[in-house]
PDB file of C-alpha atoms and ligand atoms in Angstrom:
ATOM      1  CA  UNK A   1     117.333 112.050  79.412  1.00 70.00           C
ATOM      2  CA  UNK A   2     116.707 114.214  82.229  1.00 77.00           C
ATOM      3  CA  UNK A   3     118.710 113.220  85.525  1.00 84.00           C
ATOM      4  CA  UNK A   4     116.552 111.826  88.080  1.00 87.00           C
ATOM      5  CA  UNK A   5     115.630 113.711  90.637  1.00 96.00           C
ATOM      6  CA  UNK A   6     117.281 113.172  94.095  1.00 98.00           C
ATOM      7  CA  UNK A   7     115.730 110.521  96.479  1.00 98.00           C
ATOM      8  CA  UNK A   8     114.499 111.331 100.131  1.00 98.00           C
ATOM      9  CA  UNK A   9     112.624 109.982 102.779  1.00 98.00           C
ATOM     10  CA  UNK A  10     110.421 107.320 102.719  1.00 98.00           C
ATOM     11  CA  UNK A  11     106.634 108.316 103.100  1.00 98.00           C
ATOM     12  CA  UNK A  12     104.710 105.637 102.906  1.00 97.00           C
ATOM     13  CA  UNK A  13     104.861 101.481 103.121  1.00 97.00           C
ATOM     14  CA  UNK A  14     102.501  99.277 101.724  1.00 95.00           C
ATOM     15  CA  UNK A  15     102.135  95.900 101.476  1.00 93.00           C
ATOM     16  CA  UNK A  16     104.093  95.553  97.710  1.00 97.00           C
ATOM     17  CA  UNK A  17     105.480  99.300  97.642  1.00 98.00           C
ATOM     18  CA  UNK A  18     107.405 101.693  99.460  1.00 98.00           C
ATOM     19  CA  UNK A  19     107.332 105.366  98.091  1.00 98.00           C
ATOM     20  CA  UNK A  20     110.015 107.928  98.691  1.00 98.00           C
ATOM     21  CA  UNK A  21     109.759 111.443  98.496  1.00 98.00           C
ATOM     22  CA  UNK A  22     112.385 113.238  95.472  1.00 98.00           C
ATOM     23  CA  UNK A  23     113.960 117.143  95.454  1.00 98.00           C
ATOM     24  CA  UNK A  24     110.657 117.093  92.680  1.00 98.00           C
ATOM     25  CA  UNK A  25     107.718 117.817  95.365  1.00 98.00           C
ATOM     26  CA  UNK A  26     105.937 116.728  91.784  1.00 98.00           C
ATOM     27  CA  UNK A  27     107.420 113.163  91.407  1.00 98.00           C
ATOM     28  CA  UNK A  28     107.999 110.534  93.640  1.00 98.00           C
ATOM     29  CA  UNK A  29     110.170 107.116  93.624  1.00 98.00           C
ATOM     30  CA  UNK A  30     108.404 103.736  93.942  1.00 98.00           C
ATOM     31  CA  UNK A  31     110.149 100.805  94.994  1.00 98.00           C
ATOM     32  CA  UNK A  32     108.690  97.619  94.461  1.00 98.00           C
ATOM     33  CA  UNK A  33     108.754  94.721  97.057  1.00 98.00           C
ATOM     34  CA  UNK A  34     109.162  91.186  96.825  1.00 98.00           C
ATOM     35  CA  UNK A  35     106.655  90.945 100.059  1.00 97.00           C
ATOM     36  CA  UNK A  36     103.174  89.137  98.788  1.00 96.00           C
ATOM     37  CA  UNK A  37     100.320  89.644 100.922  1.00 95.00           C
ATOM     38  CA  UNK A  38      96.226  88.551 100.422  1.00 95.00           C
ATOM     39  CA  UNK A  39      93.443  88.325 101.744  1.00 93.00           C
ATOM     40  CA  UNK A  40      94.295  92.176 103.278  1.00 90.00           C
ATOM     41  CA  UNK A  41      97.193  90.891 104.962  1.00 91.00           C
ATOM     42  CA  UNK A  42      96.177  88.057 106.539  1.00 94.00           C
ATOM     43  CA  UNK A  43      98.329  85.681 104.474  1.00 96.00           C
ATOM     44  CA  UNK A  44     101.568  86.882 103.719  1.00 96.00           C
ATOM     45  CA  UNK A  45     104.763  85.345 102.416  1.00 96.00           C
ATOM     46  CA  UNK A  46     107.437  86.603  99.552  1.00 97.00           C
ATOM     47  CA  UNK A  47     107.860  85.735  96.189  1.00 97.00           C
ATOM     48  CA  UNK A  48     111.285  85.964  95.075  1.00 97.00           C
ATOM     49  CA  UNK A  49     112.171  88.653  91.961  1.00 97.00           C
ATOM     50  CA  UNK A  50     108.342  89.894  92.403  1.00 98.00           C
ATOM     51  CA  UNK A  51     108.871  92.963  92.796  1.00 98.00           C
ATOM     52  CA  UNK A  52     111.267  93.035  89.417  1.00 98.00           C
ATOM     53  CA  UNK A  53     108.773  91.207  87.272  1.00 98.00           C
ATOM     54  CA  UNK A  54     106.085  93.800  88.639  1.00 98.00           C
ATOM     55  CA  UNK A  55     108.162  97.007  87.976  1.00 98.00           C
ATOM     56  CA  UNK A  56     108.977  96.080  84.730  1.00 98.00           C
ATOM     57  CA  UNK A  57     105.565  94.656  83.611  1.00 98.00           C
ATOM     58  CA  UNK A  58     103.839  98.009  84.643  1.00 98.00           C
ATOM     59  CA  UNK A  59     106.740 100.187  82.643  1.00 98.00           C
ATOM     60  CA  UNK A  60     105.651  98.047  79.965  1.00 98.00           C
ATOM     61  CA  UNK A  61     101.765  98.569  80.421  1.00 98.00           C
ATOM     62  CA  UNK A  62     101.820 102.050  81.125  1.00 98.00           C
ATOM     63  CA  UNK A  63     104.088 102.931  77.923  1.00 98.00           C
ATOM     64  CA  UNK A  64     101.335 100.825  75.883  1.00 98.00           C
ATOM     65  CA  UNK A  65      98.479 102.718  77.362  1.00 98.00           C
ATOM     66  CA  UNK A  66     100.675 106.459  77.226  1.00 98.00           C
ATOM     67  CA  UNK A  67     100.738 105.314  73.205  1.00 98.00           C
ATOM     68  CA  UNK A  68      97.237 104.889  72.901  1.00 98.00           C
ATOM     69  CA  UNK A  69      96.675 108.205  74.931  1.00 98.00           C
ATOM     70  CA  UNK A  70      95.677 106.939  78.291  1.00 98.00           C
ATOM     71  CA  UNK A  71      97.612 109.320  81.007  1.00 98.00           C
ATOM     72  CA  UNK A  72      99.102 107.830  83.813  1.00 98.00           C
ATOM     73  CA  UNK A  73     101.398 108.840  86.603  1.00 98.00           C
ATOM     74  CA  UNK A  74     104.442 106.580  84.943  1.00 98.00           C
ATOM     75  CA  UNK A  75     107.599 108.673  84.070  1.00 98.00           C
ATOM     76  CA  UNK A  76     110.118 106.329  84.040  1.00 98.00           C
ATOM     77  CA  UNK A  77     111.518 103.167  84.930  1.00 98.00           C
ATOM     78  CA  UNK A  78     114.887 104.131  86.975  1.00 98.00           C
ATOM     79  CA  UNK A  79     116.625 100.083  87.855  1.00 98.00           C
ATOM     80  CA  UNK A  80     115.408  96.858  88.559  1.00 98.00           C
ATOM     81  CA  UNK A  81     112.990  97.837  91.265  1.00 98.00           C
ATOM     82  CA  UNK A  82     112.403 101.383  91.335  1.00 98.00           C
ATOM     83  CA  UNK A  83     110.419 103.444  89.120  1.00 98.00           C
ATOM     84  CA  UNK A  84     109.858 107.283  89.084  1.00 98.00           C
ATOM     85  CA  UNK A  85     106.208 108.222  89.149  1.00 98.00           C
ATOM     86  CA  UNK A  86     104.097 111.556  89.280  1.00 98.00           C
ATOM     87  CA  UNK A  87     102.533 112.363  93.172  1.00 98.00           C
ATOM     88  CA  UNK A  88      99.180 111.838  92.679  1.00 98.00           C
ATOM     89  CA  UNK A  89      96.190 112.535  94.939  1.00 98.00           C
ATOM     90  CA  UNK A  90      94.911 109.306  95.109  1.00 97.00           C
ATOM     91  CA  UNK A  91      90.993 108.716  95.185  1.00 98.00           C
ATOM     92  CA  UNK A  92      90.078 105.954  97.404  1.00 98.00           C
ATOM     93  CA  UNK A  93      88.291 104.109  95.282  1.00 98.00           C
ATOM     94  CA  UNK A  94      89.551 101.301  93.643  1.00 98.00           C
ATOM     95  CA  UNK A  95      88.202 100.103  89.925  1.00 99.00           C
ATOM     96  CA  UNK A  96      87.584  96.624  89.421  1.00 99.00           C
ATOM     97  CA  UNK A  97      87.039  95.300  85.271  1.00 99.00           C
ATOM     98  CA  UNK A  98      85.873  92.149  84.579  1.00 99.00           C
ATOM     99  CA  UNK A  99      85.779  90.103  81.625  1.00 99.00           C
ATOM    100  CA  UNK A 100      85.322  86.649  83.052  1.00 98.00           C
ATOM    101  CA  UNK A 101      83.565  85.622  86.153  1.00 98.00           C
ATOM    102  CA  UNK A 102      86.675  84.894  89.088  1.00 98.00           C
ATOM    103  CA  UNK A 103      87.367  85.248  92.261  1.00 98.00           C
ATOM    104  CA  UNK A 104      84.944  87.455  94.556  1.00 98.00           C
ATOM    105  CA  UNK A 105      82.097  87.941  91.858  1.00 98.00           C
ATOM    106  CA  UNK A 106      82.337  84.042  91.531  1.00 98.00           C
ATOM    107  CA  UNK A 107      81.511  83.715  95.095  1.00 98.00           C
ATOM    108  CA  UNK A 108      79.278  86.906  95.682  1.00 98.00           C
ATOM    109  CA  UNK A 109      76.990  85.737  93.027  1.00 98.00           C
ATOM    110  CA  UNK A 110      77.403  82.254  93.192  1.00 98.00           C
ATOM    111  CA  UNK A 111      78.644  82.083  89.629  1.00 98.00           C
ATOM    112  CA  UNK A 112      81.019  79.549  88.262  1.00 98.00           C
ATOM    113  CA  UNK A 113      84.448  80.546  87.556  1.00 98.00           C
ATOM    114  CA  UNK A 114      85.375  81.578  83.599  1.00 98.00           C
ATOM    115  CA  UNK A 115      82.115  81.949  83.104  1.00 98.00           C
ATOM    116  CA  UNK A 116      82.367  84.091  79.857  1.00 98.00           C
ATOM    117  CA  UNK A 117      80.338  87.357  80.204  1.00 98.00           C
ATOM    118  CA  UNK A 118      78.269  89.425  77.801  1.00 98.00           C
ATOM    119  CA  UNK A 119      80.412  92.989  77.959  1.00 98.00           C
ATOM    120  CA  UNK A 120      83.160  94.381  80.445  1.00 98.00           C
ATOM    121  CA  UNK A 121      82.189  95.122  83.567  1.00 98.00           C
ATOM    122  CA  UNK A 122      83.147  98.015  85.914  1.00 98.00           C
ATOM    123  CA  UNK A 123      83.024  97.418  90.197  1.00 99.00           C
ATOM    124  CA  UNK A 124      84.293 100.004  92.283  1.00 98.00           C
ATOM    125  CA  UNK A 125      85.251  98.892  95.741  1.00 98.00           C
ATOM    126  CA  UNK A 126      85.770 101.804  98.542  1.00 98.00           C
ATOM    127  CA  UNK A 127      90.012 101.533  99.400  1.00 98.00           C
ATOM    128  CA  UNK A 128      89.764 100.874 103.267  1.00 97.00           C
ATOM    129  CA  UNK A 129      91.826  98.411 104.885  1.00 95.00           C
ATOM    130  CA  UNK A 130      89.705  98.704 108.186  1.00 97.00           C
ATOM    131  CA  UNK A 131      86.899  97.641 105.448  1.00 98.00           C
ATOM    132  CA  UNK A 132      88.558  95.098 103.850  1.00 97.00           C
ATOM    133  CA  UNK A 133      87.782  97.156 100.535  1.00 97.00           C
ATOM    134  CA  UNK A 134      83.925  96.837 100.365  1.00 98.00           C
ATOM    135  CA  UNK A 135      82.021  96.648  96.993  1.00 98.00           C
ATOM    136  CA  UNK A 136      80.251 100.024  96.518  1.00 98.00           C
ATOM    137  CA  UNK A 137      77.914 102.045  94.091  1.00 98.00           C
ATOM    138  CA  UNK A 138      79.050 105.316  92.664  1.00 98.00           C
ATOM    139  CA  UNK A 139      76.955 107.309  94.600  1.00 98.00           C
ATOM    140  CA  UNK A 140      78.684 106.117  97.516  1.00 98.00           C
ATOM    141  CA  UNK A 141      81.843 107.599  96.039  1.00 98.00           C
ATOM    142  CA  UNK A 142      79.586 110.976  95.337  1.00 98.00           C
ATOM    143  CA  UNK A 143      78.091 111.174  98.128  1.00 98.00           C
ATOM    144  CA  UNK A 144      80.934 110.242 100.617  1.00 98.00           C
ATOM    145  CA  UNK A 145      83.343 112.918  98.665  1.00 98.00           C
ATOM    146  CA  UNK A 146      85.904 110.486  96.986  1.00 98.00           C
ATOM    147  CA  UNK A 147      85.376 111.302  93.739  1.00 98.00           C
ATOM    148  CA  UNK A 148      82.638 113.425  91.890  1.00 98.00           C
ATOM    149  CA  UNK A 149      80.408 112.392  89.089  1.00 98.00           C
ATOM    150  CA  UNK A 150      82.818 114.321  86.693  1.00 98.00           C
ATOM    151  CA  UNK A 151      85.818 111.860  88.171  1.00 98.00           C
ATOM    152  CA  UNK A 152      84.056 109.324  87.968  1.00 98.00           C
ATOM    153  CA  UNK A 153      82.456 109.533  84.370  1.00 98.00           C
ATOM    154  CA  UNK A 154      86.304 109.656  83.358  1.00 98.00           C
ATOM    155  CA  UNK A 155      87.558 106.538  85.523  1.00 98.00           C
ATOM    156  CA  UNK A 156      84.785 104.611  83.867  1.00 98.00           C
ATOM    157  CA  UNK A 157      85.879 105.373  80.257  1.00 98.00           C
ATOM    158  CA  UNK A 158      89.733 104.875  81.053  1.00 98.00           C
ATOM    159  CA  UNK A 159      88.737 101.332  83.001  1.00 98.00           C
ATOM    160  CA  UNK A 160      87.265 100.401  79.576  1.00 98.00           C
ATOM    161  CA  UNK A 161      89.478 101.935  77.568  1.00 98.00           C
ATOM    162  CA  UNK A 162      92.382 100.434  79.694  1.00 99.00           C
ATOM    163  CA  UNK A 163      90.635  96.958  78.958  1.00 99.00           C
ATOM    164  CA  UNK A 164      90.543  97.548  75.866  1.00 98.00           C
ATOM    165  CA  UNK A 165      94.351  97.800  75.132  1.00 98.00           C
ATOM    166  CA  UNK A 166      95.315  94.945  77.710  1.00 98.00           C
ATOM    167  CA  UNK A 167      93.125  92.707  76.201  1.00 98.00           C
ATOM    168  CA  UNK A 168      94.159  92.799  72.800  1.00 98.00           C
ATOM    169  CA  UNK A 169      97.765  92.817  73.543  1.00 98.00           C
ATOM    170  CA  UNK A 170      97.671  89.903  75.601  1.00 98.00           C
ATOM    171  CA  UNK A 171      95.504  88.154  73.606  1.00 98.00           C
ATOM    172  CA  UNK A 172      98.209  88.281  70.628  1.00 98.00           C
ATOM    173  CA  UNK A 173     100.214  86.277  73.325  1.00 98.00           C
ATOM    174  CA  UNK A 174      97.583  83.881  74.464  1.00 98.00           C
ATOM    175  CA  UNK A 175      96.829  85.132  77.418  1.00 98.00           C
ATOM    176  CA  UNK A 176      92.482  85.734  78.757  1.00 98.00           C
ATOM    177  CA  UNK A 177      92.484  88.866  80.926  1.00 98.00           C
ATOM    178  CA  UNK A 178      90.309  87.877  83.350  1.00 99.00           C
ATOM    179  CA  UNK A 179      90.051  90.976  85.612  1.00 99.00           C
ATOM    180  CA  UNK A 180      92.105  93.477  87.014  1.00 99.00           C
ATOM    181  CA  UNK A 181      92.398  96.534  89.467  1.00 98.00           C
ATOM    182  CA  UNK A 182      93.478  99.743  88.883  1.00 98.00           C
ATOM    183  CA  UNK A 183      93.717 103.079  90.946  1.00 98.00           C
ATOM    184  CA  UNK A 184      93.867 106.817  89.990  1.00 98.00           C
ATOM    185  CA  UNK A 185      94.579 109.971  91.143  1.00 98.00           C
ATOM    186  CA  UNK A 186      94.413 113.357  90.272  1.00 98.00           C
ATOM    187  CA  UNK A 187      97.533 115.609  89.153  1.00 98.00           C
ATOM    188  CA  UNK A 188      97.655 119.178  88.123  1.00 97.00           C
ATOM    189  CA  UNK A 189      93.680 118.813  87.240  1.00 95.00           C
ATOM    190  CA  UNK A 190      93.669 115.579  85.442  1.00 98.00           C
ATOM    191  CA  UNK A 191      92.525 112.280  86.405  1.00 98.00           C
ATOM    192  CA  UNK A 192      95.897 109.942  85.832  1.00 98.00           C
ATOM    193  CA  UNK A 193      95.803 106.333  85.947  1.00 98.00           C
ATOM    194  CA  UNK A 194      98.358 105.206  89.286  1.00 98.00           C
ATOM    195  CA  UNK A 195      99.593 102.208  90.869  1.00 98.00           C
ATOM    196  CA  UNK A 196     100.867  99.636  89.094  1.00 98.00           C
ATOM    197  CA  UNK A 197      99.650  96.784  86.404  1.00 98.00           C
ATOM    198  CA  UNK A 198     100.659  93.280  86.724  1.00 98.00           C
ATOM    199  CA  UNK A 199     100.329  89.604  88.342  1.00 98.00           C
ATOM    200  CA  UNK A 200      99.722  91.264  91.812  1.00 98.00           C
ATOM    201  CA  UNK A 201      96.711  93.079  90.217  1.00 98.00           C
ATOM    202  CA  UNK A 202      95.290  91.363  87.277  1.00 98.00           C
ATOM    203  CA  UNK A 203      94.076  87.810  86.702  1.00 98.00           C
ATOM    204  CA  UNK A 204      96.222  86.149  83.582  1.00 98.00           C
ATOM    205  CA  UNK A 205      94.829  82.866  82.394  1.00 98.00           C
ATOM    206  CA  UNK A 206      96.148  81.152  79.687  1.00 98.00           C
ATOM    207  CA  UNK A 207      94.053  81.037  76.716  1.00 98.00           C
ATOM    208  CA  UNK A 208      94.552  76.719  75.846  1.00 98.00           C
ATOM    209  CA  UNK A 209      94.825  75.459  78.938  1.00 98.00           C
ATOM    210  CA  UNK A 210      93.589  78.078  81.326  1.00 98.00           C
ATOM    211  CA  UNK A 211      96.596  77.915  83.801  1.00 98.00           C
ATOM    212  CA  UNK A 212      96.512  80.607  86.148  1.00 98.00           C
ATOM    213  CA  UNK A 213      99.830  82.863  85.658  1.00 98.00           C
ATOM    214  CA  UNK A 214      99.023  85.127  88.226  1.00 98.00           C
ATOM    215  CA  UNK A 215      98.297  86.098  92.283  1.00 98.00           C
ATOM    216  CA  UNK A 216      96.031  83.681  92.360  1.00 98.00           C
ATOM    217  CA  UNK A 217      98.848  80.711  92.503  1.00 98.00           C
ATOM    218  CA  UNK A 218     100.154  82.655  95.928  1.00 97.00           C
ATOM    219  CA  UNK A 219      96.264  83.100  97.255  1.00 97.00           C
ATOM    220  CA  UNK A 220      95.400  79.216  96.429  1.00 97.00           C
ATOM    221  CA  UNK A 221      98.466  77.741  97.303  1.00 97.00           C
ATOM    222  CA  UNK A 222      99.009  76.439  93.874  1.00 98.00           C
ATOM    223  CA  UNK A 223     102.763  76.327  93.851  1.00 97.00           C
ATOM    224  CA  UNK A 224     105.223  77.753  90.922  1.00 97.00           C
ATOM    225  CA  UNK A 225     104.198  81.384  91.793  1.00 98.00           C
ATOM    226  CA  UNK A 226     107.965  82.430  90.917  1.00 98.00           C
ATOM    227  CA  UNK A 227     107.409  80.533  87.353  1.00 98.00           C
ATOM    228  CA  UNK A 228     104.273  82.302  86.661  1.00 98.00           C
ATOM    229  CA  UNK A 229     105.249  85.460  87.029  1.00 98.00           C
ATOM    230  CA  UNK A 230     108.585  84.926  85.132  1.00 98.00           C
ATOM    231  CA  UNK A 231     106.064  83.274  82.439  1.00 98.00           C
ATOM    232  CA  UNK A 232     104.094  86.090  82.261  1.00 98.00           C
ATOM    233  CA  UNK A 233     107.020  88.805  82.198  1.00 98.00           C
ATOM    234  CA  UNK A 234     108.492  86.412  79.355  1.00 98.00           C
ATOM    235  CA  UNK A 235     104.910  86.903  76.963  1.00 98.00           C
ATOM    236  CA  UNK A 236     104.487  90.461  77.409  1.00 98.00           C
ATOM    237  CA  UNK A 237     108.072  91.083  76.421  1.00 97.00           C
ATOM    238  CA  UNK A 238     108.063  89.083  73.526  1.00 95.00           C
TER     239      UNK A 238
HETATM  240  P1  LIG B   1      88.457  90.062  93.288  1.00 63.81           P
HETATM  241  O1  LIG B   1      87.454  91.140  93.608  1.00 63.81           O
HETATM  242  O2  LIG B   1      87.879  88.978  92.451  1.00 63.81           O
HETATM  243  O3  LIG B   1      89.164  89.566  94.515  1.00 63.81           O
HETATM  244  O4  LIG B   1      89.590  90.771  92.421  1.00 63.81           O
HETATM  245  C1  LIG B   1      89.329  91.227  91.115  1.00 63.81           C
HETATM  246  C2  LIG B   1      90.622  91.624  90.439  1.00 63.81           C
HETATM  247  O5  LIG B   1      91.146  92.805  91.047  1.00 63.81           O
HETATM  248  C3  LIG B   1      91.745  90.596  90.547  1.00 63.81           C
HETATM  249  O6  LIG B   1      92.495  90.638  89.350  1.00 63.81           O
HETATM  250  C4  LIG B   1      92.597  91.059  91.714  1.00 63.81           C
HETATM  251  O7  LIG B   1      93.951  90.734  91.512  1.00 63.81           O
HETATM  252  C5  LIG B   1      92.383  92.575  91.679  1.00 63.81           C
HETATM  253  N1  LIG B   1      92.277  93.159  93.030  1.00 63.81           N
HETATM  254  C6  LIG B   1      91.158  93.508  93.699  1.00 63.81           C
HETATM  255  N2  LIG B   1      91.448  94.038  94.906  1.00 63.81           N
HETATM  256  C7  LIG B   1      92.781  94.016  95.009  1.00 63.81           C
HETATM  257  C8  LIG B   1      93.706  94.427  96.035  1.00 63.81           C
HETATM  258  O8  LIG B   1      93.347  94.952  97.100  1.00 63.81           O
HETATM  259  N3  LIG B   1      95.023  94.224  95.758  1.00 63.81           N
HETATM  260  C9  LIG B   1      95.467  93.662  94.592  1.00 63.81           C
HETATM  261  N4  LIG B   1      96.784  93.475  94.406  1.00 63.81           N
HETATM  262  N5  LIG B   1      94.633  93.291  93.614  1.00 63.81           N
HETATM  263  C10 LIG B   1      93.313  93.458  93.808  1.00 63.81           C
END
C-alpha cells in the first residue's frame, strides 16, 4: 500500500469533522469527531466513540458502493478516526432519499411517521447554515449555479442507486433504511459521492421492533445513543 501522504494544516471544522490539508493538494485527511450537534447547532452534546463507529461505518459503505461502481471520494481508512479522502469541490446541495415517511417530511406534510411509501424519493435541500438548509427544487440549484442539470441528472441516479445498495444490505441484517443524506462533489470532472454514511446521516430502524439505532436517539433525547451506534456498527460488520 501506498504510504500516506503527509498531514498539514487544518482547513476546515465542522460540527462532526475536521479536515486537514496532505503534501497531496489531491487528497485530504478527515478526522472524525465525537462532538454531536442538531437541530443546526442548537443542541449539542458528545457521544462517546462516535466518531470511531462513524469512520468505520462509512469505510464500510463506501467500499460496498466502490464494488457496485458508485465513485466516491473514499481512499482509505488510515486509524480509528481518520480517513484519507479525495478534495472534492463540494456542491451545496445536499440530497435527501426517503423510503419511509420521518422526521421533517413527517411534519412538513403532516404525515405519520413509518408511513411506508410507494417508491424512493429524492429532496434536495440548499447547504446553508444561515438557512438552516432549506428544502429546494432543482431549478433552484440551476438557476442559482450550484449544480447544472447535467450534475444533477447524475446525483439523482447515484441517490437511487446508492439506495439501492444500502437497502438491501441492511435489510439482510434487519435493519429499514428509513432515509438518509448524502453530499457530492466534483473531482477531476466527475461527480463523486463525499461526506460520510452512517448514524449521524441516515435513519436505521429496526425491522421487528422498529427501535431507532440512529441520530435520532441524540435529537429526541431517547437515551442509549452510545448503544445504538455500537449496535449498528456491530450489524453492518457482521
Ligand atoms: P430530515 O429532513 O427528516 O431532518 O432528515 C432526513 C435524513 O437526512 C435523516 O436521515 C437525517 O439524518 C439526514 N439529514 C438531513 N440533513 C442533515 C444534516 O444537516 N446533517 C446530518 N447529519 N444529517 C442530515
Amino acid at each position: 500500500m501506498e504510504a500516506a501522504p503527509e498531514k498539514l494544516e487544518m482547513f476546515y471544522e465542522g460540527k462532526a469533522k475536521k479536515l486537514y490539508a496532505t503534501s497531496d493538494p489531491d487528497l485530504v485527511i478527515a478526522y472524525f469527531k465525537d462532538d454531536a450537534t442538531a437541530f443546526n447547532a442548537k443542541k449539542r452534546g458528545t457521544v462517546e466513540h462516535k466518531g470511531i463507529v462513524n469512520n468505520r461505518m462509512s469505510e464500510l459503505f463506501f467500499n460496498l458502493l466502490e464494488h457496485e461502481g458508485i465513485a466516491t471520494h473514499f481512499v482509505r481508512r488510515l486509524n480509528d478516526r481518520e480517513m484519507l479522502c479525495k478534495r472534492l469541490k463540494i456542491i451545496p446541495v445536499e440530497v435527501v432519499v426517503r423510503n419511509l415517511v420521518a422526521g421533517s417530511m413527517a411534519k412538513r406534510l403532516g404525515r405519520t411517521e413509518g408511513e411506508v411509501l410507494p417508491f424512493p424519493i429524492v429532496e434536495y435541500y440548499y447547504k446553508s447554515d444561515a438557512l438552516d438548509d432549506p428544502l429546494i427544487i432543482a431549478e433552484h440549484a440551476i438557476a442559482f449555479g450550484w449544480a447544472t442539470p447535467d450534475q444533477l441528472r447524475q446525483i439523482n441516479e447515484l441517490a437511487l442507486r446508492t439506495n439501492d445498495v444500502l437497502r438491501g444490505f441492511l435489510d439482510q441484517r434487519n435493519i429499514m433504511l428509513v432515509d438518509f443524506k448524502l453530499e457530492f462533489g466534483r473531482f477531476d470532472g466527475q461527480v463523486l459521492l463525499g461526506d460520510e454514511i452512517c448514524p449521524d446521516t441516515c435513519r436505521f430502524w429496526d425491522k421487528d421492533t422498529h427501535e431507532k439505532l440512529d441520530k435520532d436517539r441524540f435529537r429526541r433525547d431517547l437515551g442509549g445513543v452510545e448503544d445504538a451506534y455500537q449496535e449498528m456498527l456491530r450489524r453492518v460488520e457482521s
